Coordinates of C-alpha atoms and ligand atoms in Angstrom, one line a residue:
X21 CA 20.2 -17.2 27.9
X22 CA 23.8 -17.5 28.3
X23 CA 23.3 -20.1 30.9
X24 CA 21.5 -22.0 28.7
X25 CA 24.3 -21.4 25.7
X26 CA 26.6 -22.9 27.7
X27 CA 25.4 -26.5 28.3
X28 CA 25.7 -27.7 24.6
X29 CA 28.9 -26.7 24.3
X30 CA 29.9 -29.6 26.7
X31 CA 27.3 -31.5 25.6
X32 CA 27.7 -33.3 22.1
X33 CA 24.4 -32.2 19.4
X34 CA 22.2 -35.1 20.4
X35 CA 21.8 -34.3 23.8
X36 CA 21.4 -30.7 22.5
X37 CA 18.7 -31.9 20.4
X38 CA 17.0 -33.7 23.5
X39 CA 16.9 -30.5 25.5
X40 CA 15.8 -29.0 22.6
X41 CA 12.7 -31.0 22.5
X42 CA 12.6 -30.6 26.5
X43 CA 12.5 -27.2 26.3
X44 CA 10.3 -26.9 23.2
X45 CA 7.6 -29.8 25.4
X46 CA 7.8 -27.5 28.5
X47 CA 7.7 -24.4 27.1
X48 CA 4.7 -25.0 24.5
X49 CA 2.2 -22.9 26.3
X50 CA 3.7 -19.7 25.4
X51 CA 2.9 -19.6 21.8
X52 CA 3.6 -16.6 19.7
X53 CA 0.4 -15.6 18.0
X54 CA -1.6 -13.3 16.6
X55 CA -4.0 -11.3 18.9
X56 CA -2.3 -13.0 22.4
X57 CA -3.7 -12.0 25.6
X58 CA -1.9 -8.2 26.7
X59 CA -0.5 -8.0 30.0
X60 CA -2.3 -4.9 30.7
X61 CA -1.7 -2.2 34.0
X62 CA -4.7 -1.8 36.1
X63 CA -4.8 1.7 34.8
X64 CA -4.4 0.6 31.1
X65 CA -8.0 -0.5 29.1
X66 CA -7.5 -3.4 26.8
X67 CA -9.0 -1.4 24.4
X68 CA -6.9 1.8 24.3
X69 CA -4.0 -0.8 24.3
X70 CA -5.3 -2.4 21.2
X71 CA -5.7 0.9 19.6
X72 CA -2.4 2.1 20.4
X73 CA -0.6 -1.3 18.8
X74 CA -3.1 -0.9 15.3
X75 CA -2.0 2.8 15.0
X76 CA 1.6 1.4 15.8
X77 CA 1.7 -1.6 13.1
X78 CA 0.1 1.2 11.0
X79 CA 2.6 3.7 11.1
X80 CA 5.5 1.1 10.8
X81 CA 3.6 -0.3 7.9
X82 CA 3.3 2.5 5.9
X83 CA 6.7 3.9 6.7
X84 CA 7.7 0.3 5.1
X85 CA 5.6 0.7 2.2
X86 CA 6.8 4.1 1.3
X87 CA 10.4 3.2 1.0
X88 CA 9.6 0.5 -1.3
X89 CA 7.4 2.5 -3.4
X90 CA 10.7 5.2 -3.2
X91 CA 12.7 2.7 -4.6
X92 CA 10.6 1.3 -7.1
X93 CA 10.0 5.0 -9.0
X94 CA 13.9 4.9 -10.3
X95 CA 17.0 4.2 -7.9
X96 CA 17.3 6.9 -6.0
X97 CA 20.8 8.7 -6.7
X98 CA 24.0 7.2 -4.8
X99 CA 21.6 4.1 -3.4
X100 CA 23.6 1.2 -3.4
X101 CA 21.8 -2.0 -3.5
X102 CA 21.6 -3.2 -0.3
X103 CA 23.6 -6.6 1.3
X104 CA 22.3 -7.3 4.4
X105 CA 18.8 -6.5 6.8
X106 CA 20.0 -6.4 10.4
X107 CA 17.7 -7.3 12.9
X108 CA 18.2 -6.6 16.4
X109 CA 15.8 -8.4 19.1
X110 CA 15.1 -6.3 21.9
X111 CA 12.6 -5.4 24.1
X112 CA 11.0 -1.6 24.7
X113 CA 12.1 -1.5 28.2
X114 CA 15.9 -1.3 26.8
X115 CA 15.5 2.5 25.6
X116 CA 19.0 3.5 27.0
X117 CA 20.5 0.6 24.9
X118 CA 18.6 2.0 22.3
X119 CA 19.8 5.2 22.3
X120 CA 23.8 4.1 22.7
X121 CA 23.1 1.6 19.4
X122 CA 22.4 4.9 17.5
X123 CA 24.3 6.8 18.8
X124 CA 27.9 5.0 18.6
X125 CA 27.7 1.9 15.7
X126 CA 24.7 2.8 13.5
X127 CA 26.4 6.4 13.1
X128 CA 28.9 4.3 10.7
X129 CA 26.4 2.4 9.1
X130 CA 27.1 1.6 5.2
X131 CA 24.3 2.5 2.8
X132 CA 24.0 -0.8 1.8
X133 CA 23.2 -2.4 5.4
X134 CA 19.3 -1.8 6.6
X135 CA 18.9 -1.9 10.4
X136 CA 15.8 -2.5 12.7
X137 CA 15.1 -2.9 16.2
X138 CA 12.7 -5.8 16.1
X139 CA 9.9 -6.2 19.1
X140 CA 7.1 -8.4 19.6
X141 CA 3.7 -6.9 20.7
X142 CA 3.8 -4.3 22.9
X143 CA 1.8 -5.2 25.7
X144 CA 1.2 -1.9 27.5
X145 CA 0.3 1.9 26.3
X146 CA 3.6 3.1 27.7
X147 CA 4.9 1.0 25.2
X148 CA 3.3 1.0 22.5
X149 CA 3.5 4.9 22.4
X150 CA 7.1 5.1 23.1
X151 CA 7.5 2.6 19.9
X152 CA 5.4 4.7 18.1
X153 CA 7.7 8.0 18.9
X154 CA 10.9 6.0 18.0
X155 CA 9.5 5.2 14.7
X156 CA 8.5 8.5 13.9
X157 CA 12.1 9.9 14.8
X158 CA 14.1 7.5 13.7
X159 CA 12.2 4.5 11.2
X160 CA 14.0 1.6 12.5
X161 CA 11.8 -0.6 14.1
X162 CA 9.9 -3.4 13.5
X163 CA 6.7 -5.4 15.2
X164 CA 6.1 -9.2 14.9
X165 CA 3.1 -11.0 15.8
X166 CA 4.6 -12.9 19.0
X167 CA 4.7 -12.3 23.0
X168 CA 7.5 -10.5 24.1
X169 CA 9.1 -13.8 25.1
X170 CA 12.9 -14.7 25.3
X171 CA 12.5 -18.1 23.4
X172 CA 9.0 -18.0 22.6
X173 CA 9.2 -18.1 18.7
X174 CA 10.4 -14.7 18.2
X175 CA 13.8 -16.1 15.8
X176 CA 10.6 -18.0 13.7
X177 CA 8.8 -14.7 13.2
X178 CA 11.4 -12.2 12.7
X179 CA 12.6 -14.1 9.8
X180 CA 8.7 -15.1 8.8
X181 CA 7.7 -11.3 8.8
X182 CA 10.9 -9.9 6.9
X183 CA 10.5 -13.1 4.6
X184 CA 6.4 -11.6 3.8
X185 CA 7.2 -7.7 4.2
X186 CA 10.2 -7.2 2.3
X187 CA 10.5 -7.2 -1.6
X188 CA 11.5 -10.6 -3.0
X189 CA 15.4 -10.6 -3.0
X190 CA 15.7 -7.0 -2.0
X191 CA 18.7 -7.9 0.7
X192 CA 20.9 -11.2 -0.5
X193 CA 21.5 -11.4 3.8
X194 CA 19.4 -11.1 6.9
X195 CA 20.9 -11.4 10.0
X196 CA 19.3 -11.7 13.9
X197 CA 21.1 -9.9 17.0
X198 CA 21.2 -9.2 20.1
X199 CA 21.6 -6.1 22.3
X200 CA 24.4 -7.1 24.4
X201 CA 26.8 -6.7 21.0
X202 CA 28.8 -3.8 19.6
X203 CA 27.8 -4.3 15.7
X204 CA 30.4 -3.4 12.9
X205 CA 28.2 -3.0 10.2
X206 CA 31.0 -1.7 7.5
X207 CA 33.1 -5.1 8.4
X208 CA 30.3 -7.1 8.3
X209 CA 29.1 -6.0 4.9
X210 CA 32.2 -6.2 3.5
X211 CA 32.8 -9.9 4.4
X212 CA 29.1 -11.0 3.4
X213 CA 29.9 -9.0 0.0
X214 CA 32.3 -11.7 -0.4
X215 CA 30.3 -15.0 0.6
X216 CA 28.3 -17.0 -1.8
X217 CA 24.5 -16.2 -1.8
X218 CA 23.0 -19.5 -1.6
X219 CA 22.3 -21.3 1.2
X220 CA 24.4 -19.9 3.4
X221 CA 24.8 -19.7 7.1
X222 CA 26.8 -17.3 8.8
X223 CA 28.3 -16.2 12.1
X224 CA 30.1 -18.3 14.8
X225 CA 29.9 -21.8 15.3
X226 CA 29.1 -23.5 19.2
X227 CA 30.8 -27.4 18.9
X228 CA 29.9 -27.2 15.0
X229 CA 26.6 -27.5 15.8
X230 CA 24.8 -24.1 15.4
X231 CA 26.0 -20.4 14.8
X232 CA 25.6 -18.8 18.5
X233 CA 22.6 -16.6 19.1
X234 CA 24.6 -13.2 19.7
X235 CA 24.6 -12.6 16.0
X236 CA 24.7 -14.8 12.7
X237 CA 23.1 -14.1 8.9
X238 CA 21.6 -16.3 6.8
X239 CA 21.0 -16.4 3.0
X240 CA 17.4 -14.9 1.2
X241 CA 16.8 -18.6 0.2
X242 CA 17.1 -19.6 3.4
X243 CA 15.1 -16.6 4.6
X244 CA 12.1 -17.6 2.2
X245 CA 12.5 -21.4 3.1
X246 CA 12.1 -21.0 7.2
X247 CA 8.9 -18.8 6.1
X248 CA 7.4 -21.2 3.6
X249 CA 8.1 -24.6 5.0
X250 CA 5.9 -26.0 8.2
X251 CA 8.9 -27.6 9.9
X252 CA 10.2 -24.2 11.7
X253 CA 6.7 -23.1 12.6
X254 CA 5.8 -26.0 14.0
X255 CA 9.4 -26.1 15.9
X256 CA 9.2 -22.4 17.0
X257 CA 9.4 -23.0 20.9
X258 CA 13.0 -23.4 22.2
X259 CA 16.5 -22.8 22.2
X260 CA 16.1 -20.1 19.1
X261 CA 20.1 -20.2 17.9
X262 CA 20.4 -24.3 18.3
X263 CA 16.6 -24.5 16.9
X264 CA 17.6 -22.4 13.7
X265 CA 20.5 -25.2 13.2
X266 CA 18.0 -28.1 13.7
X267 CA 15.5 -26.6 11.6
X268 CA 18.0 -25.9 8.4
X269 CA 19.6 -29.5 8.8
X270 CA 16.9 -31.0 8.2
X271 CA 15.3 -29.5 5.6
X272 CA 19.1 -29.7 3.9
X273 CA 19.1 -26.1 3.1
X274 CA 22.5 -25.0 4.3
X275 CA 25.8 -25.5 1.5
X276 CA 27.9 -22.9 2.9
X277 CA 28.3 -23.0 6.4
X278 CA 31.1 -20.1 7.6
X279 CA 32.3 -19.8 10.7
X280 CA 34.0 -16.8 11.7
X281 CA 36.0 -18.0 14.6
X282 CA 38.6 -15.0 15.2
X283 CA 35.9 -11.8 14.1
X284 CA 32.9 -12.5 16.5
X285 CA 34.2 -12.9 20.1
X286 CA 33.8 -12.0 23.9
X287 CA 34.7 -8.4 25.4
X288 CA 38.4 -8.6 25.9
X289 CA 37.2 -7.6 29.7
X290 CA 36.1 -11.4 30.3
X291 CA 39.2 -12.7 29.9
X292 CA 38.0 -16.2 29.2
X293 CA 35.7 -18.0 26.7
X294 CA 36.0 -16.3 23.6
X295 CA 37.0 -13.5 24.7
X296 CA 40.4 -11.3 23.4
X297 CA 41.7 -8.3 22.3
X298 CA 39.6 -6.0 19.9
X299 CA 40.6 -6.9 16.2
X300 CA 40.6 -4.3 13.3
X301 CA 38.5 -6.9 11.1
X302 CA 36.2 -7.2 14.3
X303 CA 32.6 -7.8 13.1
X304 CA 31.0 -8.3 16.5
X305 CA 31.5 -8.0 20.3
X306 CA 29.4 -10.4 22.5
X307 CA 29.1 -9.4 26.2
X308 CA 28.8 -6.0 26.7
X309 CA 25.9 -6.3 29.8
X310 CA 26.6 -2.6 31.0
X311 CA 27.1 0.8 29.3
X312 CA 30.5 1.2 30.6
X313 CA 31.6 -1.9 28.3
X314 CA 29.9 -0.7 25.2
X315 CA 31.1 2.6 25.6
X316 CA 34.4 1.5 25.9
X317 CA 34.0 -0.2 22.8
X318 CA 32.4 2.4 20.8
X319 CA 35.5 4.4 21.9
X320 CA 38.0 2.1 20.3
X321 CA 36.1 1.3 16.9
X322 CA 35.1 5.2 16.7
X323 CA 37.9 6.9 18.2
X324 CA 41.1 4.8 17.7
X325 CA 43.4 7.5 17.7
X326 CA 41.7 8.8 21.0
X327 CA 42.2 5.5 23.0
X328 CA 45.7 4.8 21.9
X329 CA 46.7 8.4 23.6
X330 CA 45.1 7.0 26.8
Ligands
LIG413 C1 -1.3 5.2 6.9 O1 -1.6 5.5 5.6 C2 -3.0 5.7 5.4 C3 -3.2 5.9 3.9 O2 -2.4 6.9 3.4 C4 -3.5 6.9 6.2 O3 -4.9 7.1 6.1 C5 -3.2 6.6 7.7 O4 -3.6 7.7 8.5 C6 -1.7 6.3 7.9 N1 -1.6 5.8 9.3 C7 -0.6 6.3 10.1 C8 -0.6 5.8 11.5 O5 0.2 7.2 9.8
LIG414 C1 30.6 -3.1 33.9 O1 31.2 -4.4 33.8 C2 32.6 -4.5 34.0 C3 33.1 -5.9 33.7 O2 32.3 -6.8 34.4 C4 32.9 -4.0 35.4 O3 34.3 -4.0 35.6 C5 32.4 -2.6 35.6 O4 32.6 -2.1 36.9 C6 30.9 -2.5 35.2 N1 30.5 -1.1 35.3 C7 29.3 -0.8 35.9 C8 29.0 0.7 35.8 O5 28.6 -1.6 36.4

């Protein structure tokens, strides 16, 4: 993925548009859709796979359907309304990331930010089991229709699926990440607090073209529009961060395009790129690929006083 980030940043947006539709032509095949064929272990019956994934959605379903019928009795005391719906695209396999995500940044997570772990079908039991545990524990994740496919549609039916499950202008923000970030959700919230609810398209821009696909937000009108028009269904296959872009240009939905150039960056370890040091008005950290990197950066945003003694 980060290969492929890197070419349209020396090329200018209509060749990134070309290799869009390259990759979008090439890739077609591996739709996202309902009822796709499971990759299944020998030992594994399609049917006690299928099972497994219905009691799954069904769980996660009515674990949804239970907070909004919690809210919708009388606001529960000291519930702020809520800013922003983080989603975070990952895939089951990742359980030790997982467990370092909620164990370090979601530990300082404002009441007013929701966070999910977001996961296409799972296509063993192993899987779908394990998924099934994490949401009893913990309620944070979420199951799309789609593949578990880097670039197969999942950006399309992330924001489809929150756009259908979620009440009607329940979080003014949703935002897509990824796992290789160190999230902070109080900065975060506090600077979409501040930004103008229409039509606006956060994060970090790549050659003005599109906000990069570590992490970037995007308004509820926006939300509803990517799930109501045809354009980004029909468009799904590709690129996903440069695809949001082309999809919201031309339907002419962005009017507040913000750029946070200095507060999303590289781990000061890469030393190149965006990369510097950590920032107290950080909001994300791109590039942590081992757990020594995202510890280390837990321990700075959680512990300051602890790694300036060091
Ligand atoms: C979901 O809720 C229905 C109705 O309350 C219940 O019958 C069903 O067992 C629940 N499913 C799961 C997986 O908890
Ligand atoms: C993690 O990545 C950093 C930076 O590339 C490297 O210095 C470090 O040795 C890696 N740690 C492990 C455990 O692989």
């Amino acid at each position: 993925m980060h290969a492929l980030l890197r070419i349209p940043v020396v090329l200018p947006l209509v060749a990134t548009i070309l290799l869009m539709l390259l990759v979008q032509s090439t890739r077609r095949q591996v739709s996202c859709r309902v009822g796709a064929p499971l990759d299944v272990e020998s030992v594994d019956s399609i049917a006690s796979v299928r099972d497994e994934v219905r009691q799954l959605r069904e769980l996660v379903e009515n674990d949804t359907h239970r907070r909004h019928e919690d809210k919708s009795l009388s606001d529960p005391p000291g519930e702020s309304p809520k800013t922003v719906l983080v989603g975070l695209l990952t895939v089951p396999s990742k359980l030790q990331r997982r467990a370092l995500i909620r164990s370090t940044y979601l530990q300082i997570k404002p009441p007013e930010v929701d966070f999910f772990f977001v996961f296409g079908t799972p296509a063993t039991l192993e899987d779908a089991r394990l998924l099934e545990w994490e949401q009893r524990l913990y309620k944070d994740i979420i199951i799309i229709d789609c593949e578990e496919n880097m670039d197969s549609g999942k950006t399309f039916h992330f924001f489809d699926h929150v756009a259908r499950t979620f009440p009607d202008g329940k979080y003014p923000f949703v935002m897509k990440t990824d796992d290789d970030v160190w999230l902070h959700l109080p900065n975060l919230a506090e600077r979409l607090q501040s930004s103008p609810r229409q039509g606006t398209y956060f994060g970090r821009s790549v050659q003005d073209s599109f906000m990069a696909g570590m992490g970037y937000a995007v308004s509820w009108d926006i939300v509803k529009w990517i799930s109501t028009d045809s354009f980004p269904g029909e468009n799904k296959i590709g690129q996903e961060d440069a695809m949001l872009a082309w999809w919201l240009q031309r339907g002419q939905v962005i009017k507040n395009w913000i750029s946070e150039d200095y507060e999303f960056y590289d781990d000061p370890s890469f030393k190149e790129g965006w990369a510097h040091d950590y920032t107290p008005g950080t909001i994300l950290v791109h590039r942590l690929k081992n757990e020594t990197l995202f510890i280390r950066a837990s321990a700075h945003f959680l512990e300051p006083q602890k790694t300036t003694r060091r």
